[in-house]
Amino acid sequence: MSKTLSIDIGGSKVKAMVLDEAGQPVSSRERMKTPQPATPKAILAVIEELAAKLGGFDRISTGFPGAVRHGVIETAPNLDPLWKQFHLADELSALLKRPARVANDATVQGFGAISGKGVELVITLGTGLGSALFIDGISLPNLELAHHPFRASNTYEELLGQKALEREGKKKWNKQLQKAIEQLFNLFYYDRLLVGGGNAEHIDFKLPESVHQIPNIAGIIGGVALWDSAAIGAVTRVD
Ligand code: BGC
């Protein structure tokens, strides 16, 4: 039975837990503040500390808050510019002496929550705006809705990210979210929209029937799917 150290790198916290092959937790959930500046070196030091607390794992999965291709970081909008082209999978593997896989954080969160049937769109409301799309349980990698224009030349992240929530307040943020949900339906015709992330708790309107809130722990539980070749699919190569 392989055990997976699953890590969720976020804009405010780095979380980690060990999972069994079925994605069941077999350790406590540990978390540390995301260091500032959130450079690769500083985050790897945090991960090393978390891993030392947990121990007893055979492989590593990581959800990263940016676009990731084949273990390499393409973007890290809410961390540090030094992440660009950083080979996180190789560096984690060298640091912790185990094979490592890395995917976008919203993709990993989706893996922890989807039903595996039909068109499932995931959005995460945290520091940034995460998004991921799954067709019958297979993920389309790096759906980067965050930086696309949403309304009046503002992007989804500019209107729904942490800064928008702080700047505009909950009422306005909820209004924008309601509009975004409608717009995303007209764009994807999803069977289900799954909404996660720390700020989902601020939602104050009744969600349409096809929209469901998912727990934050999905961002860690989903890590086990990065080792499931059927779920990953031919195009979602992670290494
Ligand atoms: C990034 C996404 C990420 C999201 C949530 C956005 O700024 O572009 O890749 O999933 O933040 O962390």
Short mmCIF file of C-alpha atoms and ligand atoms in Angstrom, two decimals:
data_model
loop_
_atom_site.label_atom_id
_atom_site.label_comp_id
_atom_site.label_asym_id
_atom_site.label_seq_id
_atom_site.Cartn_x
_atom_site.Cartn_y
_atom_site.Cartn_z
CA MET A 1 0.00 0.00 0.00
CA SER A 2 1.61 3.25 -1.12
CA LYS A 3 1.21 6.26 1.08
CA THR A 4 1.05 9.72 -0.47
CA LEU A 5 2.24 12.91 1.18
CA SER A 6 -0.30 15.38 -0.20
CA ILE A 7 0.62 19.06 -0.08
CA ASP A 8 -1.60 22.04 -0.84
CA ILE A 9 0.41 25.22 -1.46
CA GLY A 10 -1.80 28.26 -0.96
CA GLY A 11 -1.37 32.02 -0.91
CA SER A 12 -1.82 32.14 2.87
CA LYS A 13 -1.11 28.60 4.12
CA VAL A 14 0.75 25.45 3.12
CA LYS A 15 -1.08 22.32 4.24
CA ALA A 16 -0.01 18.69 4.24
CA MET A 17 -1.34 15.27 5.18
CA VAL A 18 -0.53 11.63 4.42
CA LEU A 19 -3.16 9.60 2.52
CA ASP A 20 -3.59 5.92 1.79
CA GLU A 21 -4.29 4.65 -1.74
CA ALA A 22 -8.02 5.22 -1.34
CA GLY A 23 -7.36 8.86 -0.41
CA GLN A 24 -8.17 8.30 3.26
CA PRO A 25 -6.15 10.37 5.71
CA VAL A 26 -3.61 8.36 7.70
CA SER A 27 -2.02 11.30 9.50
CA SER A 28 -2.98 14.58 11.10
CA ARG A 29 -3.42 17.62 8.85
CA GLU A 30 -0.48 19.95 9.37
CA ARG A 31 -0.33 23.55 8.21
CA MET A 32 2.10 26.45 8.25
CA LYS A 33 1.84 30.05 7.11
CA THR A 34 2.99 30.69 3.56
CA PRO A 35 6.31 32.51 3.99
CA GLN A 36 6.68 36.03 2.57
CA PRO A 37 8.22 36.49 0.11
CA ALA A 38 6.86 33.14 -1.09
CA THR A 39 9.96 32.11 -3.03
CA PRO A 40 10.63 28.50 -4.09
CA LYS A 41 13.38 28.24 -1.47
CA ALA A 42 11.18 29.53 1.37
CA ILE A 43 8.24 27.27 0.45
CA LEU A 44 10.46 24.21 0.07
CA ALA A 45 11.81 24.87 3.58
CA VAL A 46 8.22 24.91 4.90
CA ILE A 47 7.41 21.68 3.05
CA GLU A 48 10.51 20.03 4.49
CA GLU A 49 9.37 20.96 7.97
CA LEU A 50 5.83 19.68 7.37
CA ALA A 51 7.14 16.44 5.87
CA ALA A 52 9.41 15.88 8.86
CA LYS A 53 6.39 16.20 11.18
CA LEU A 54 4.37 13.69 9.16
CA GLY A 55 6.90 11.10 7.88
CA GLY A 56 6.03 7.63 6.56
CA PHE A 57 5.17 8.24 2.89
CA ASP A 58 6.25 6.70 -0.42
CA ARG A 59 5.36 9.44 -2.89
CA ILE A 60 4.42 13.10 -3.02
CA SER A 61 1.53 15.00 -4.63
CA THR A 62 1.33 18.76 -4.68
CA GLY A 63 -1.37 21.24 -5.62
CA PHE A 64 0.23 24.50 -6.78
CA PRO A 65 -1.57 27.88 -7.17
CA GLY A 66 -0.58 28.49 -10.78
CA ALA A 67 -0.30 26.80 -14.16
CA VAL A 68 1.84 23.64 -14.05
CA ARG A 69 3.09 21.57 -16.99
CA HIS A 70 4.88 18.25 -16.51
CA GLY A 71 6.04 19.19 -13.01
CA VAL A 72 7.30 22.63 -14.09
CA ILE A 73 5.72 25.87 -12.80
CA GLU A 74 4.56 28.19 -15.59
CA THR A 75 2.90 30.89 -13.48
CA ALA A 76 2.52 31.78 -9.79
CA PRO A 77 0.40 34.94 -9.79
CA ASN A 78 0.04 35.13 -6.01
CA LEU A 79 3.44 33.84 -4.92
CA ASP A 80 6.77 35.05 -6.32
CA PRO A 81 8.22 35.62 -9.83
CA LEU A 82 11.08 33.23 -9.04
CA TRP A 83 8.65 30.30 -9.53
CA LYS A 84 8.55 30.72 -13.30
CA GLN A 85 10.01 27.58 -14.94
CA PHE A 86 10.90 26.09 -11.53
CA HIS A 87 10.87 22.29 -11.74
CA LEU A 88 8.90 21.74 -8.55
CA ALA A 89 8.37 18.00 -9.08
CA ASP A 90 12.12 17.35 -9.48
CA GLU A 91 13.05 19.63 -6.59
CA LEU A 92 10.53 18.00 -4.23
CA SER A 93 11.71 14.60 -5.26
CA ALA A 94 15.35 15.52 -4.58
CA LEU A 95 14.46 17.13 -1.24
CA LEU A 96 12.26 14.36 0.15
CA LYS A 97 13.82 11.41 -1.72
CA ARG A 98 10.52 10.17 -3.12
CA PRO A 99 8.83 10.49 -6.53
CA ALA A 100 6.76 13.66 -6.78
CA ARG A 101 3.93 14.93 -8.96
CA VAL A 102 2.55 18.44 -9.18
CA ALA A 103 -0.68 19.83 -10.64
CA ASN A 104 -2.69 23.02 -10.38
CA ASP A 105 -4.34 23.44 -6.96
CA ALA A 106 -7.90 23.72 -8.30
CA THR A 107 -7.36 20.55 -10.36
CA VAL A 108 -6.23 18.69 -7.24
CA GLN A 109 -9.16 20.10 -5.26
CA GLY A 110 -11.49 18.91 -8.02
CA PHE A 111 -10.07 15.40 -7.90
CA GLY A 112 -10.98 15.36 -4.22
CA ALA A 113 -14.62 16.26 -4.86
CA ILE A 114 -15.91 15.30 -8.32
CA SER A 115 -18.42 12.53 -8.94
CA GLY A 116 -16.60 11.48 -12.13
CA LYS A 117 -19.73 11.79 -14.25
CA GLY A 118 -20.47 14.37 -16.92
CA VAL A 119 -19.09 17.88 -17.16
CA GLU A 120 -17.90 19.11 -13.79
CA LEU A 121 -16.50 22.60 -13.35
CA VAL A 122 -14.65 23.53 -10.17
CA ILE A 123 -13.95 27.03 -8.90
CA THR A 124 -12.04 27.86 -5.75
CA LEU A 125 -12.42 31.14 -3.90
CA GLY A 126 -9.29 31.99 -1.97
CA THR A 127 -6.36 34.34 -2.41
CA GLY A 128 -6.76 33.69 -6.13
CA LEU A 129 -9.59 32.32 -8.23
CA GLY A 130 -8.96 28.67 -9.09
CA SER A 131 -10.72 26.77 -11.85
CA ALA A 132 -10.67 23.24 -13.22
CA LEU A 133 -12.76 21.26 -15.68
CA PHE A 134 -13.46 17.51 -15.62
CA ILE A 135 -15.18 15.39 -18.24
CA ASP A 136 -16.30 12.02 -16.88
CA GLY A 137 -13.62 12.33 -14.20
CA ILE A 138 -10.79 13.21 -16.56
CA SER A 139 -9.30 16.62 -16.05
CA LEU A 140 -8.51 19.26 -18.62
CA PRO A 141 -5.26 20.66 -17.26
CA ASN A 142 -4.74 24.33 -16.41
CA LEU A 143 -8.07 25.96 -17.10
CA GLU A 144 -6.89 29.45 -16.14
CA LEU A 145 -10.14 31.41 -15.91
CA ALA A 146 -8.68 33.66 -13.19
CA HIS A 147 -6.93 36.07 -15.51
CA HIS A 148 -9.58 36.29 -18.21
CA PRO A 149 -11.85 39.32 -18.48
CA PHE A 150 -15.15 38.82 -16.68
CA ARG A 151 -16.90 42.21 -16.54
CA ALA A 152 -15.91 45.72 -17.60
CA SER A 153 -12.35 44.60 -18.41
CA ASN A 154 -11.82 43.21 -14.91
CA THR A 155 -10.73 39.59 -14.66
CA TYR A 156 -12.50 36.90 -12.63
CA GLU A 157 -9.73 37.07 -10.07
CA GLU A 158 -9.85 40.87 -9.87
CA LEU A 159 -13.56 40.67 -9.03
CA LEU A 160 -13.70 37.48 -6.97
CA GLY A 161 -10.26 37.04 -5.36
CA GLN A 162 -9.30 37.87 -1.78
CA LYS A 163 -8.38 41.47 -2.63
CA ALA A 164 -11.81 42.06 -4.20
CA LEU A 165 -13.55 40.65 -1.13
CA GLU A 166 -11.53 42.98 1.12
CA ARG A 167 -11.95 46.00 -1.17
CA GLU A 168 -15.62 45.65 -2.11
CA GLY A 169 -17.07 43.88 0.91
CA LYS A 170 -19.15 40.72 1.11
CA LYS A 171 -22.33 42.10 -0.46
CA LYS A 172 -20.75 43.23 -3.71
CA TRP A 173 -18.49 40.16 -3.86
CA ASN A 174 -21.56 37.90 -3.55
CA LYS A 175 -23.29 39.80 -6.37
CA GLN A 176 -20.29 39.34 -8.63
CA LEU A 177 -20.10 35.66 -7.71
CA GLN A 178 -23.76 35.15 -8.55
CA LYS A 179 -23.17 36.73 -11.98
CA ALA A 180 -20.03 34.66 -12.53
CA ILE A 181 -21.93 31.43 -11.78
CA GLU A 182 -24.53 32.37 -14.40
CA GLN A 183 -21.89 33.32 -16.93
CA LEU A 184 -19.89 30.14 -16.35
CA PHE A 185 -22.99 28.06 -16.95
CA ASN A 186 -23.50 29.80 -20.30
CA LEU A 187 -19.87 29.12 -21.14
CA PHE A 188 -19.52 25.47 -20.08
CA TYR A 189 -23.05 24.08 -19.69
CA TYR A 190 -21.70 22.11 -16.76
CA ASP A 191 -23.70 19.33 -15.14
CA ARG A 192 -22.26 20.35 -11.78
CA LEU A 193 -20.32 23.33 -10.53
CA LEU A 194 -18.29 22.65 -7.40
CA VAL A 195 -17.29 25.66 -5.34
CA GLY A 196 -14.42 25.43 -2.86
CA GLY A 197 -11.76 27.58 -1.21
CA GLY A 198 -11.61 29.38 2.12
CA ASN A 199 -13.84 32.28 1.02
CA ALA A 200 -16.72 30.02 -0.05
CA GLU A 201 -17.93 30.35 3.55
CA HIS A 202 -18.91 33.96 2.75
CA ILE A 203 -21.49 32.91 0.14
CA ASP A 204 -24.82 34.36 1.29
CA PHE A 205 -27.22 33.48 -1.54
CA LYS A 206 -29.02 30.27 -2.41
CA LEU A 207 -26.94 28.34 -4.91
CA PRO A 208 -28.67 26.89 -7.99
CA GLU A 209 -29.39 23.16 -7.78
CA SER A 210 -26.41 22.13 -9.89
CA VAL A 211 -23.95 24.12 -7.75
CA HIS A 212 -22.41 22.55 -4.65
CA GLN A 213 -19.97 23.73 -2.03
CA ILE A 214 -17.06 21.40 -1.40
CA PRO A 215 -14.91 21.14 1.73
CA ASN A 216 -11.39 22.57 1.85
CA ILE A 217 -9.91 19.21 2.67
CA ALA A 218 -10.65 18.16 -0.93
CA GLY A 219 -7.53 20.17 -1.87
CA ILE A 220 -5.47 17.57 -0.04
CA ILE A 221 -7.57 14.42 -0.55
CA GLY A 222 -7.46 14.98 -4.32
CA GLY A 223 -3.67 14.58 -4.30
CA VAL A 224 -3.94 10.81 -4.46
CA ALA A 225 -5.52 11.03 -7.94
CA LEU A 226 -2.25 12.35 -9.40
CA TRP A 227 -1.05 8.73 -9.16
CA ASP A 228 -4.14 7.32 -10.86
CA SER A 229 -3.37 7.14 -14.57
CA ALA A 230 -7.05 6.74 -15.50
CA ALA A 231 -8.00 9.97 -13.72
CA ILE A 232 -5.04 11.87 -15.02
CA GLY A 233 -5.77 10.96 -18.64
CA ALA A 234 -3.52 11.31 -21.63
CA VAL A 235 -3.38 15.10 -21.69
CA THR A 236 -3.14 15.79 -17.96
CA ARG A 237 0.47 14.62 -17.86
CA VAL A 238 1.95 15.58 -14.54
CA ASP A 239 5.45 14.23 -15.07
C1 BGC B 1 -3.95 31.04 -10.55
C2 BGC B 1 -4.53 29.64 -10.64
C3 BGC B 1 -4.83 29.11 -9.25
C4 BGC B 1 -5.69 30.09 -8.49
C5 BGC B 1 -6.00 29.62 -7.08
C6 BGC B 1 -4.86 31.92 -9.74
O1 BGC B 1 -4.28 33.20 -9.61
O2 BGC B 1 -3.75 31.60 -11.83
O3 BGC B 1 -3.63 28.79 -11.30
O4 BGC B 1 -5.48 27.87 -9.35
O5 BGC B 1 -5.08 31.36 -8.44
O6 BGC B 1 -4.86 29.42 -6.34
#
